[in-house]
mmCIF file with all atom_site columns, C-alpha atoms in Angstrom:
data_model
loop_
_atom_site.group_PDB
_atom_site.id
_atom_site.type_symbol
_atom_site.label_atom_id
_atom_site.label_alt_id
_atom_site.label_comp_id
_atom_site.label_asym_id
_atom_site.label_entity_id
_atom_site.label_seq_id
_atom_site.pdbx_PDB_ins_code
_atom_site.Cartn_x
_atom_site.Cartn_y
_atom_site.Cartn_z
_atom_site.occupancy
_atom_site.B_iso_or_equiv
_atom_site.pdbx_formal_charge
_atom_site.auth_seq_id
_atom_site.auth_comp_id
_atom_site.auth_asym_id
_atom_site.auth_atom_id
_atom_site.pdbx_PDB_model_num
ATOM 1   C CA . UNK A 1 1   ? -4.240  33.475 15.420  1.00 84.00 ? 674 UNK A CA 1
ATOM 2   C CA . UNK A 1 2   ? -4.177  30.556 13.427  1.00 85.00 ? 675 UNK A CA 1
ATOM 3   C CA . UNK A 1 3   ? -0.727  28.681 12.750  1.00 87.00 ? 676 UNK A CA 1
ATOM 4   C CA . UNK A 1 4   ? -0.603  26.026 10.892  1.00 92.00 ? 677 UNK A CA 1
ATOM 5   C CA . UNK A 1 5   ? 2.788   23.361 11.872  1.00 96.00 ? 678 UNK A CA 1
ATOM 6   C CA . UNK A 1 6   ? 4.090   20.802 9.329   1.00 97.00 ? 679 UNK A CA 1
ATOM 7   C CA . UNK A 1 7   ? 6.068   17.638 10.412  1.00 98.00 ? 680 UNK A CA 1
ATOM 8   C CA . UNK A 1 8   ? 7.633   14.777 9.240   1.00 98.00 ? 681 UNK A CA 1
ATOM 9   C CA . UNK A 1 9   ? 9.565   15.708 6.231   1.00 98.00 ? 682 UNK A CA 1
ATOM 10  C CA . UNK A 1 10  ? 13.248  14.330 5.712   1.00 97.00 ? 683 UNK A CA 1
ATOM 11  C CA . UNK A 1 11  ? 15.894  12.225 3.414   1.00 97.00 ? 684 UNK A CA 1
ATOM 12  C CA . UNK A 1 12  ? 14.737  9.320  2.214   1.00 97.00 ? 685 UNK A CA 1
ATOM 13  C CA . UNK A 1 13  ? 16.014  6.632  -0.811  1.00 97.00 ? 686 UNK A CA 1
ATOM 14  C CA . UNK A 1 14  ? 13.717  6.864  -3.740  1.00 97.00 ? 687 UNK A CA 1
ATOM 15  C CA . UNK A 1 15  ? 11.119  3.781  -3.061  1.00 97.00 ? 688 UNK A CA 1
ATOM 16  C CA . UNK A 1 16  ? 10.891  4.879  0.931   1.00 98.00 ? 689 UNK A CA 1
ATOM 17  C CA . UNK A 1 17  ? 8.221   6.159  2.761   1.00 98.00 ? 690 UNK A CA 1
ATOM 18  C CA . UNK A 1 18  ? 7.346   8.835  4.918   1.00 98.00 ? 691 UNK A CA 1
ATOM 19  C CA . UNK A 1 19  ? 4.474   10.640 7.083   1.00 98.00 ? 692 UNK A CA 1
ATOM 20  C CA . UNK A 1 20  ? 3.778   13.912 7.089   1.00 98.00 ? 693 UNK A CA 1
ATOM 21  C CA . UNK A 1 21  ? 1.710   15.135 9.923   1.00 98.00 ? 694 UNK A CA 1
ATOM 22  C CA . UNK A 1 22  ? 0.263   19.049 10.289  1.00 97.00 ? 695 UNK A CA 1
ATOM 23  C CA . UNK A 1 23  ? -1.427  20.362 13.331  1.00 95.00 ? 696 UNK A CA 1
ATOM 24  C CA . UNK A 1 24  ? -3.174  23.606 14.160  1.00 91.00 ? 697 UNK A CA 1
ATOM 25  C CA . UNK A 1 25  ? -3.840  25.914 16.885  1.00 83.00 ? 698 UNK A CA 1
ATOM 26  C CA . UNK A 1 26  ? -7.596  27.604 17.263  1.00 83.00 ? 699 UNK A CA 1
ATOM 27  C CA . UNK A 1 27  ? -8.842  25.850 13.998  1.00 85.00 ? 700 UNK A CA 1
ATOM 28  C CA . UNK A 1 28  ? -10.576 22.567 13.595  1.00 85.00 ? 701 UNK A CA 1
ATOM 29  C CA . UNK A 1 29  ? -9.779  20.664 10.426  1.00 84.00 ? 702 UNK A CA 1
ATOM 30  C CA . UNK A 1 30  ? -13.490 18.506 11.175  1.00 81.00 ? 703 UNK A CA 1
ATOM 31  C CA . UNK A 1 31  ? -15.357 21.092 10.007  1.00 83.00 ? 704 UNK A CA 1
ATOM 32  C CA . UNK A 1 32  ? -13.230 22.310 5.995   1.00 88.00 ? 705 UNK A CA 1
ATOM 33  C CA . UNK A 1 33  ? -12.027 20.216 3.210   1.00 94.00 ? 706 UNK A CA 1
ATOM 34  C CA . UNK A 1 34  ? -8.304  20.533 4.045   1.00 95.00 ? 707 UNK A CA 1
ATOM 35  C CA . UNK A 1 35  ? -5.001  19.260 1.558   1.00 97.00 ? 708 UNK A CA 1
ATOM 36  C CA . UNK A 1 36  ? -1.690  19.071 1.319   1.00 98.00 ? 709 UNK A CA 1
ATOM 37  C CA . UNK A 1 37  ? -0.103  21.125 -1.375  1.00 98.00 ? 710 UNK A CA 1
ATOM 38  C CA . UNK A 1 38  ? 3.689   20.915 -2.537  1.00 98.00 ? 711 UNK A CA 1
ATOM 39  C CA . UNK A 1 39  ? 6.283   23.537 -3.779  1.00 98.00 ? 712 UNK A CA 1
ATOM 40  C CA . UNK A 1 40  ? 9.680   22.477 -5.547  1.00 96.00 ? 713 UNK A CA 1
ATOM 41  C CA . UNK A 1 41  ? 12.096  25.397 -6.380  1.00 92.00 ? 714 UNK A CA 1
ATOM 42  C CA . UNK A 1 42  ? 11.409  27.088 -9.387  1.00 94.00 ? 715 UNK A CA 1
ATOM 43  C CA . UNK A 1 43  ? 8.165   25.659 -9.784  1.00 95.00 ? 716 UNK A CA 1
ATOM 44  C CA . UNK A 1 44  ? 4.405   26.870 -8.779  1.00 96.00 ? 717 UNK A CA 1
ATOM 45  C CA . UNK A 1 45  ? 2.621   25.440 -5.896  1.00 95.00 ? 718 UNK A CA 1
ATOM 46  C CA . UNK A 1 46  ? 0.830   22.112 -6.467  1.00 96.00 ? 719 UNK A CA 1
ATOM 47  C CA . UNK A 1 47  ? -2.223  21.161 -5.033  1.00 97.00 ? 720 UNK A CA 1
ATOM 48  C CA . UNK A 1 48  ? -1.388  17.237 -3.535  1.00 98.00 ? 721 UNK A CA 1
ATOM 49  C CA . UNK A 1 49  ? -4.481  15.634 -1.950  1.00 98.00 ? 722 UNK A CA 1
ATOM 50  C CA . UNK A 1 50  ? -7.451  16.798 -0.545  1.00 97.00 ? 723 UNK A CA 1
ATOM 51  C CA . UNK A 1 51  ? -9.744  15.327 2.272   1.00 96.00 ? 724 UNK A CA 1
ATOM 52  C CA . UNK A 1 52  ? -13.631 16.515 3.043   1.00 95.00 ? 725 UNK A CA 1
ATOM 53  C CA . UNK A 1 53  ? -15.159 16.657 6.512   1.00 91.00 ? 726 UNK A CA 1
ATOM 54  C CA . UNK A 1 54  ? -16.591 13.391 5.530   1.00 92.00 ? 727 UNK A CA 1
ATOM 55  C CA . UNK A 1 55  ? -13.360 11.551 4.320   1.00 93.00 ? 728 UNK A CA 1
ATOM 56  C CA . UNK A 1 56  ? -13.625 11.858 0.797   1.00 96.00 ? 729 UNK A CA 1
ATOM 57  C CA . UNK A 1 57  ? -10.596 12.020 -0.777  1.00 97.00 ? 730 UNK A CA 1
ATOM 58  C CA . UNK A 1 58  ? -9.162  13.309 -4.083  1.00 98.00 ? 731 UNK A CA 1
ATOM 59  C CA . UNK A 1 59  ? -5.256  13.355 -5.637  1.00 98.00 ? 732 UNK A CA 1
ATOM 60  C CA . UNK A 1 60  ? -3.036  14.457 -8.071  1.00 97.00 ? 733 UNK A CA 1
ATOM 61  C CA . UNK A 1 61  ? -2.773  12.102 -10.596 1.00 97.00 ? 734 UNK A CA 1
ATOM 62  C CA . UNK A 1 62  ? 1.081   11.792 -10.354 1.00 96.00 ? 735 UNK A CA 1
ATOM 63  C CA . UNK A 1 63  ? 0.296   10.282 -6.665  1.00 97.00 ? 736 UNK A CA 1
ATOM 64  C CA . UNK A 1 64  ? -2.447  8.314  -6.852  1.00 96.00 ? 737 UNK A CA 1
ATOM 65  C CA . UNK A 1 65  ? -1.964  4.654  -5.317  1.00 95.00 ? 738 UNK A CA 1
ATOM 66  C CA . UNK A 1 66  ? 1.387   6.108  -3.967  1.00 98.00 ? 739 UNK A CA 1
ATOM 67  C CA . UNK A 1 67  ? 0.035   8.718  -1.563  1.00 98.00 ? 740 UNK A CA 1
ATOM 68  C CA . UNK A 1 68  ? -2.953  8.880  1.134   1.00 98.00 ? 741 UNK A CA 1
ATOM 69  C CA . UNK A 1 69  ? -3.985  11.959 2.971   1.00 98.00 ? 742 UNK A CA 1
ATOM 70  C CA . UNK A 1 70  ? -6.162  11.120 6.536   1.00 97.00 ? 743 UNK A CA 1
ATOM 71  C CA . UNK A 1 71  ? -7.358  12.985 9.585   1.00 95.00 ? 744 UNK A CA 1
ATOM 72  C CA . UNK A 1 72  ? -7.955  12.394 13.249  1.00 93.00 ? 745 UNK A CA 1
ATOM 73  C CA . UNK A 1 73  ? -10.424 14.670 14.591  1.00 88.00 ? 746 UNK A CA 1
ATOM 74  C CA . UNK A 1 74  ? -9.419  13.657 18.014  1.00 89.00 ? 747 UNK A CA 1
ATOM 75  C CA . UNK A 1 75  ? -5.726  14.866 17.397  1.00 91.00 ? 748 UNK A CA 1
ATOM 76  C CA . UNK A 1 76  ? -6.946  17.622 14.823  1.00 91.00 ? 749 UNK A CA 1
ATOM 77  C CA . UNK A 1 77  ? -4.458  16.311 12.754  1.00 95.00 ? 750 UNK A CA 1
ATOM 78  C CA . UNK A 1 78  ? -3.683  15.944 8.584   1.00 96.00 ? 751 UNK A CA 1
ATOM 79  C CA . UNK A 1 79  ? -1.589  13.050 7.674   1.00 98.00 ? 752 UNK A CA 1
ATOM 80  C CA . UNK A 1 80  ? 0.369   12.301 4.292   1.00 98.00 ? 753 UNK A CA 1
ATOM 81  C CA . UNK A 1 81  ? 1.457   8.709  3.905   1.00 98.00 ? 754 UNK A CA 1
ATOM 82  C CA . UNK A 1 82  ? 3.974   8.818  1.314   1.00 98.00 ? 755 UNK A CA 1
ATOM 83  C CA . UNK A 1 83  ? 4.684   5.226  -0.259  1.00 98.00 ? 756 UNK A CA 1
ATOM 84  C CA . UNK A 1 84  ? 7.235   4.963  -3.053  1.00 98.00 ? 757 UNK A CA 1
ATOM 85  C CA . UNK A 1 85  ? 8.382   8.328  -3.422  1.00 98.00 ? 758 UNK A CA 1
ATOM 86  C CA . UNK A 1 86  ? 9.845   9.345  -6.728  1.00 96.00 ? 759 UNK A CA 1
ATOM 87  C CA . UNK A 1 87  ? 12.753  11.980 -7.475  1.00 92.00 ? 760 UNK A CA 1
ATOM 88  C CA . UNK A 1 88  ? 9.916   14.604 -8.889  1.00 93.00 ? 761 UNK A CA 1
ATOM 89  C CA . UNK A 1 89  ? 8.460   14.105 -5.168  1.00 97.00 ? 762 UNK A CA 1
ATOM 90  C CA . UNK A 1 90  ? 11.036  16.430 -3.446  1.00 97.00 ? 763 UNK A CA 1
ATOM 91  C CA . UNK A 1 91  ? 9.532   19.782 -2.373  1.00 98.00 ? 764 UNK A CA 1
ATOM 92  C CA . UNK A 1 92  ? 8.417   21.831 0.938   1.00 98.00 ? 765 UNK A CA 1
ATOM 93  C CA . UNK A 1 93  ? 4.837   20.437 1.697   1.00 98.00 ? 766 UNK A CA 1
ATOM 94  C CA . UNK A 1 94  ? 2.347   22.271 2.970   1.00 98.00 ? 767 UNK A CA 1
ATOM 95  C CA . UNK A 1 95  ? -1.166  21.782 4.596   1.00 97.00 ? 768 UNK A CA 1
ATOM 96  C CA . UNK A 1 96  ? -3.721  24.300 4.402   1.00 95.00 ? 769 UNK A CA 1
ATOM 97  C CA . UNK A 1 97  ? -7.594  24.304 3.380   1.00 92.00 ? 770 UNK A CA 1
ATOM 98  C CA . UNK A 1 98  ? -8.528  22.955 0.073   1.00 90.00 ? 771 UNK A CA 1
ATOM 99  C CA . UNK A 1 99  ? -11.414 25.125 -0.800  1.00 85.00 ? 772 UNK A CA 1
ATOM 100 C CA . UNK A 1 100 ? -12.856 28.935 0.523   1.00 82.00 ? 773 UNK A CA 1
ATOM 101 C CA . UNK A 1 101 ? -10.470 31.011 2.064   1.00 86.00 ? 774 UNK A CA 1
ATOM 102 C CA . UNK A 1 102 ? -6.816  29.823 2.411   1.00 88.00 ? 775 UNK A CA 1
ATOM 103 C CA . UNK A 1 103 ? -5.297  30.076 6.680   1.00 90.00 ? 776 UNK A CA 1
ATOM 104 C CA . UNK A 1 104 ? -2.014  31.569 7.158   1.00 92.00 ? 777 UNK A CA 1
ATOM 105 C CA . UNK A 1 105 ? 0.582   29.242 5.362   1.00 94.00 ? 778 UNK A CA 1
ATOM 106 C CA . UNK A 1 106 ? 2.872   27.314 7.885   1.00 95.00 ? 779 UNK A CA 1
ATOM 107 C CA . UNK A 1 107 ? 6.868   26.843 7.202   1.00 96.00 ? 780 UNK A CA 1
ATOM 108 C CA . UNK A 1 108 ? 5.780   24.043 5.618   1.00 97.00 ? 781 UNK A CA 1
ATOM 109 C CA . UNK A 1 109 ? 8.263   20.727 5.545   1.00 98.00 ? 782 UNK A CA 1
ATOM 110 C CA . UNK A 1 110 ? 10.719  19.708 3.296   1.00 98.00 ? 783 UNK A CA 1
ATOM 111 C CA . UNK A 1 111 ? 10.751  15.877 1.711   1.00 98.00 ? 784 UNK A CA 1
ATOM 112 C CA . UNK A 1 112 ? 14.292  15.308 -0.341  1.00 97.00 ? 785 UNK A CA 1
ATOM 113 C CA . UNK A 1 113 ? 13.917  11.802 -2.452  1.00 96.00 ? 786 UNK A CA 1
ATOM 114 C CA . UNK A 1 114 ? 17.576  10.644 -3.401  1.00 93.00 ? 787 UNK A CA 1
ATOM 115 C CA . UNK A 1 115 ? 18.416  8.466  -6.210  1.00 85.00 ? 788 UNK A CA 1
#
């Protein structure tokens, strides 16, 4: 079965930086768009950044410049570089595929921006 494991999520001062990093066992990420979607409490999931098989990328507008999703196909690994994160950054990120049928969701990590 497919299980998706997020990574990488933590404290950080608003301004800092972090990397989020998903992995997955019997699935390749080469071959489907995949993205990193966000949930803060009380509020719907949001879809983050998205990544084709052949690198093109797309963002939410709110982190644009600020974030960058990437994949190593060697690793079959989804990164998040998170640059100057904001307080309306905090939430439990998630990876999963961006378009066609979603895989069973992960536990997802949680990114807390203080002020």
């Amino acid at each position: 079965q497919v299980q998706m494991v997020e990574s990488g999520g933590g404290l950080v001062q608003a301004g800092g930086s972090l990397r989020l990093s998903c992995t997955a066992s019997m699935f390749r990420f080469s071959i489907r768009t995949m993205a990193w979607f966000r949930q803060a409490p009380g509020k719907q999931c949001e879809l983050v950044a998205t990544i084709t098989s052949s690198t093109d990328t797309n963002y939410e507008d709110s982190v644009k410049v600020r974030f960058t999703i990437s994949s190593d196909n060697a690793k079959n690994a989804l990164y998040l570089q998170m640059n100057s994160l904001k307080p309306e950054d905090p939430a439990v990120y998630y990876c999963n595929t961006g378009s066609g049928v979603s895989l069973p969701w992960g536990q997802g990590t949680q990114v807390t921006v203080s002020s």
